[in-house]
Amino acid sequence: MKAEKTKDKVLIFSLTKGYHHASIADGITAITQWGIENNFDTDTTTDVLKFTDDNLKKYKAVIFLSPTGSGFFNDEEKAALQKYIHNGGGFVGIHAATDCLYDWEWYGKLVGAYFTKHPKIQQATVHVTNEPHIATKGLPPAWQHTDEWYNFKDISPDIKTLITVDEKSYTGGENGDVHPISWYQNFEGGRVFYTALGHTKEDYTTDPLFKQHVVAGIKYALGRKK
């Protein structure tokens, strides 16, 4: 008999030492269901002790789903995540993945930027860039979306921007004419995808464009082409 191919597995990490997004629970439920639909398994944790070489070997990608706070990884856990990325692991950052670990410069470069502040939740226009990528394939060139629009600092020059938000379409933007909202990069051997979308419950429960975007971003982190 032909051996059954092992399913890809992802680890969803959502520890909050700062602000706790109520939508995390909805995100876990949604990503778990999307995994069933797209042939990957999910484990979830808020435990930093899961960040060991042996444990991370189980996963094709790790998903940082709106974790917040700093200082929660010790040196061994940091080294395990670095080794995981260096060995070709995938990393997906959703929303507040840029609002954590400000004390770890390497992580800032991995995720691609750090959050500074945001205005009130409001509708804005987002634009897909010309960067060809699975995470924007099939999305409309521009669409209206309601979310918590992050402003960023320390934006890495190495990221490749996938989606921008039009600061003229809402109030409170501080990153100028090219305000990145989603990007990807190949970083020290690993595949990195980040989207700042994902603050609201509706993102995970009723928004087909958000689902399409994030599922494709996870597939990229898993090394899939489509």
Coordinates of C-alpha atoms in Angstrom, one line a residue:
M1 CA 0.0 0.0 0.0
K2 CA 1.1 3.5 -0.7
A3 CA 1.9 5.4 2.5
E4 CA -0.5 8.3 3.2
K5 CA 1.1 11.7 2.9
T6 CA 1.6 13.4 6.2
K7 CA -0.6 16.5 6.6
D8 CA 1.0 19.8 7.1
K9 CA 0.6 21.1 10.6
V10 CA 0.6 24.7 11.9
L11 CA 1.0 26.0 15.4
I12 CA -1.3 29.0 16.3
F13 CA 0.3 31.1 19.1
S14 CA -1.8 33.8 20.7
L15 CA -0.3 34.7 24.1
T16 CA -1.4 38.2 25.2
K17 CA 0.6 40.0 27.9
G18 CA -0.8 43.4 26.7
Y19 CA -4.1 44.1 25.0
H20 CA -6.2 41.0 24.4
H21 CA -8.1 41.0 21.1
A22 CA -11.6 39.5 21.6
S23 CA -11.4 38.2 18.0
I24 CA -8.6 35.8 18.8
A25 CA -11.1 33.1 19.7
D26 CA -12.9 33.7 16.4
G27 CA -9.5 33.5 14.6
I28 CA -8.6 30.2 16.2
T29 CA -12.0 28.7 15.2
A30 CA -11.7 30.1 11.7
I31 CA -8.2 29.0 11.0
T32 CA -8.9 25.5 12.4
Q33 CA -11.9 25.3 9.9
W34 CA -9.8 26.7 7.1
G35 CA -7.2 24.0 7.8
I36 CA -9.9 21.3 7.4
E37 CA -10.8 22.8 4.1
N38 CA -7.2 23.2 2.9
N39 CA -5.6 20.1 4.2
F40 CA -3.5 21.3 7.1
D41 CA -3.9 20.5 10.8
T42 CA -3.8 23.1 13.6
D43 CA -2.5 23.1 17.2
T44 CA -3.1 26.2 19.4
T45 CA -1.1 27.5 22.4
T46 CA -0.4 30.4 24.6
D47 CA 2.5 28.6 26.2
V48 CA 6.1 29.8 25.4
L49 CA 7.4 26.4 26.6
K50 CA 6.2 25.0 23.3
F51 CA 9.0 26.9 21.6
T52 CA 11.7 24.2 21.7
D53 CA 13.6 22.6 18.8
D54 CA 11.9 19.3 19.2
N55 CA 8.4 20.7 19.4
L56 CA 8.7 23.2 16.5
K57 CA 9.9 20.4 14.3
K58 CA 6.3 19.2 14.2
Y59 CA 5.1 22.3 12.3
K60 CA 5.5 23.5 8.8
A61 CA 4.5 27.0 9.9
V62 CA 3.8 29.0 13.0
I63 CA 1.0 31.6 13.1
F64 CA 1.3 34.5 15.5
L65 CA -2.4 35.4 15.9
S66 CA -2.5 38.8 17.6
P67 CA 0.0 38.1 20.5
T68 CA 0.9 41.2 22.6
G69 CA 3.5 42.2 25.1
S70 CA 7.3 41.9 25.3
G71 CA 9.8 39.8 27.2
F72 CA 7.9 36.5 27.2
F73 CA 10.6 34.5 25.4
N74 CA 13.8 33.5 27.1
D75 CA 17.1 33.0 25.3
E76 CA 16.4 29.3 24.7
E77 CA 13.0 29.9 23.2
K78 CA 14.3 32.7 21.0
A79 CA 17.1 30.4 19.8
A80 CA 14.5 27.7 19.0
L81 CA 12.4 30.1 16.9
Q82 CA 15.5 31.4 15.1
K83 CA 16.6 27.9 14.3
Y84 CA 13.2 27.0 13.1
I85 CA 13.2 29.9 10.6
H86 CA 16.8 29.1 9.5
N87 CA 15.7 25.5 8.8
G88 CA 13.0 26.8 6.4
G89 CA 10.0 27.1 8.7
G90 CA 7.1 29.3 7.7
F91 CA 5.9 32.3 9.7
V92 CA 2.4 34.0 9.5
G93 CA 1.8 37.1 11.5
I94 CA -1.8 38.4 11.8
H95 CA -2.8 41.8 13.1
A96 CA -1.1 42.3 16.5
A97 CA 1.9 40.1 15.6
T98 CA 3.6 43.5 15.0
D99 CA 2.5 44.6 18.6
C100 CA 4.8 42.3 20.5
L101 CA 8.4 41.5 21.3
Y102 CA 9.6 45.1 20.9
D103 CA 12.6 44.1 23.0
W104 CA 13.8 41.6 20.4
E105 CA 15.3 43.3 17.3
W106 CA 15.5 40.0 15.3
Y107 CA 11.8 39.5 15.7
G108 CA 11.1 43.0 14.4
K109 CA 13.0 42.2 11.3
L110 CA 11.3 38.8 11.0
V111 CA 7.7 40.2 11.2
G112 CA 8.8 43.2 9.1
A113 CA 7.7 46.3 11.2
Y114 CA 6.5 47.3 14.6
F115 CA 3.1 48.8 15.5
T116 CA 3.0 52.3 16.9
K117 CA -0.7 53.3 17.2
H118 CA -4.0 53.3 15.5
P119 CA -7.1 55.5 15.0
K120 CA -10.6 54.3 15.7
I121 CA -12.0 51.4 13.8
Q122 CA -13.3 52.6 10.5
Q123 CA -13.8 51.8 6.8
A124 CA -11.0 52.5 4.4
T125 CA -9.9 51.6 0.9
V126 CA -7.2 49.1 0.4
H127 CA -5.2 48.5 -2.8
V128 CA -3.5 45.4 -4.0
T129 CA 0.0 46.2 -5.3
N130 CA 1.6 44.8 -8.5
E131 CA 3.7 42.3 -6.4
P132 CA 2.7 38.9 -7.8
H133 CA 1.9 36.6 -4.9
I134 CA -0.6 33.8 -3.9
A135 CA -1.9 35.9 -1.0
T136 CA -3.4 38.5 -3.4
K137 CA -4.2 36.4 -6.4
G138 CA -7.9 36.9 -7.3
L139 CA -8.5 39.8 -4.9
P140 CA -10.0 42.9 -6.3
P141 CA -7.5 45.7 -7.1
A142 CA -9.3 47.9 -4.5
W143 CA -12.0 47.3 -2.0
Q144 CA -13.6 48.8 1.1
H145 CA -12.7 47.2 4.4
T146 CA -13.5 48.0 8.0
D147 CA -10.6 47.4 10.4
E148 CA -8.2 48.8 13.0
W149 CA -5.6 50.5 10.8
Y150 CA -2.2 50.2 12.2
N151 CA 0.6 52.7 11.8
F152 CA 4.1 51.3 11.8
K153 CA 7.7 52.1 12.7
D154 CA 10.9 50.3 11.8
I155 CA 9.5 49.0 8.5
S156 CA 12.0 46.7 7.1
P157 CA 13.4 47.6 3.6
D158 CA 13.4 44.0 2.7
I159 CA 9.6 43.4 2.9
K160 CA 7.6 43.1 -0.4
T161 CA 4.3 45.0 0.0
L162 CA 1.2 43.2 -1.1
I163 CA -1.6 45.5 0.1
T164 CA -1.6 49.2 1.0
V165 CA -4.3 51.3 2.7
D166 CA -5.2 54.6 1.2
E167 CA -4.7 57.2 3.9
K168 CA -7.0 59.6 2.0
S169 CA -9.9 57.2 2.6
Y170 CA -9.8 57.4 6.4
T171 CA -8.5 59.5 9.3
G172 CA -5.5 58.8 11.4
G173 CA -3.0 57.3 8.9
E174 CA 0.7 58.2 9.5
N175 CA 2.7 56.2 7.0
G176 CA 2.2 58.3 3.9
D177 CA 1.3 57.5 0.3
V178 CA 2.6 54.0 0.5
H179 CA 1.1 52.6 3.8
P180 CA 1.8 48.9 3.9
I181 CA -0.9 46.6 5.4
S182 CA 0.2 43.2 4.2
W183 CA 3.6 42.0 3.0
Y184 CA 5.8 39.0 2.7
Q185 CA 9.5 38.2 2.6
N186 CA 12.0 35.4 2.5
F187 CA 13.9 35.9 5.8
E188 CA 17.0 34.0 6.8
G189 CA 15.7 30.8 5.2
G190 CA 12.1 31.0 6.2
R191 CA 8.9 32.2 4.4
V192 CA 7.2 35.1 6.2
F193 CA 3.7 36.5 5.5
Y194 CA 2.1 39.3 7.5
T195 CA -1.3 41.0 7.4
A196 CA -2.4 43.9 9.6
L197 CA -6.0 43.0 8.9
G198 CA -7.8 40.9 11.4
H199 CA -8.9 43.0 14.4
T200 CA -12.6 42.4 14.2
K201 CA -14.7 39.3 14.7
E202 CA -16.3 39.9 11.3
D203 CA -12.9 39.4 9.6
Y204 CA -13.0 35.8 10.7
T205 CA -16.7 35.0 10.5
T206 CA -18.2 36.9 7.5
D207 CA -15.5 38.4 5.3
P208 CA -14.7 36.2 2.3
L209 CA -11.9 38.5 1.0
F210 CA -10.1 38.3 4.4
K211 CA -10.4 34.6 4.4
Q212 CA -9.1 34.3 0.9
H213 CA -6.1 36.5 1.7
V214 CA -5.1 34.8 4.9
V215 CA -5.6 31.2 3.7
A216 CA -3.4 32.0 0.7
G217 CA -0.8 33.6 3.1
I218 CA -0.8 30.4 5.2
K219 CA -0.3 28.3 2.0
Y220 CA 2.7 30.5 1.1
A221 CA 4.2 29.9 4.6
L222 CA 3.6 26.2 4.1
G223 CA 5.6 26.3 0.9
R224 CA 2.6 25.7 -1.4
K225 CA 2.3 27.3 -4.8
K226 CA -1.4 27.4 -5.0

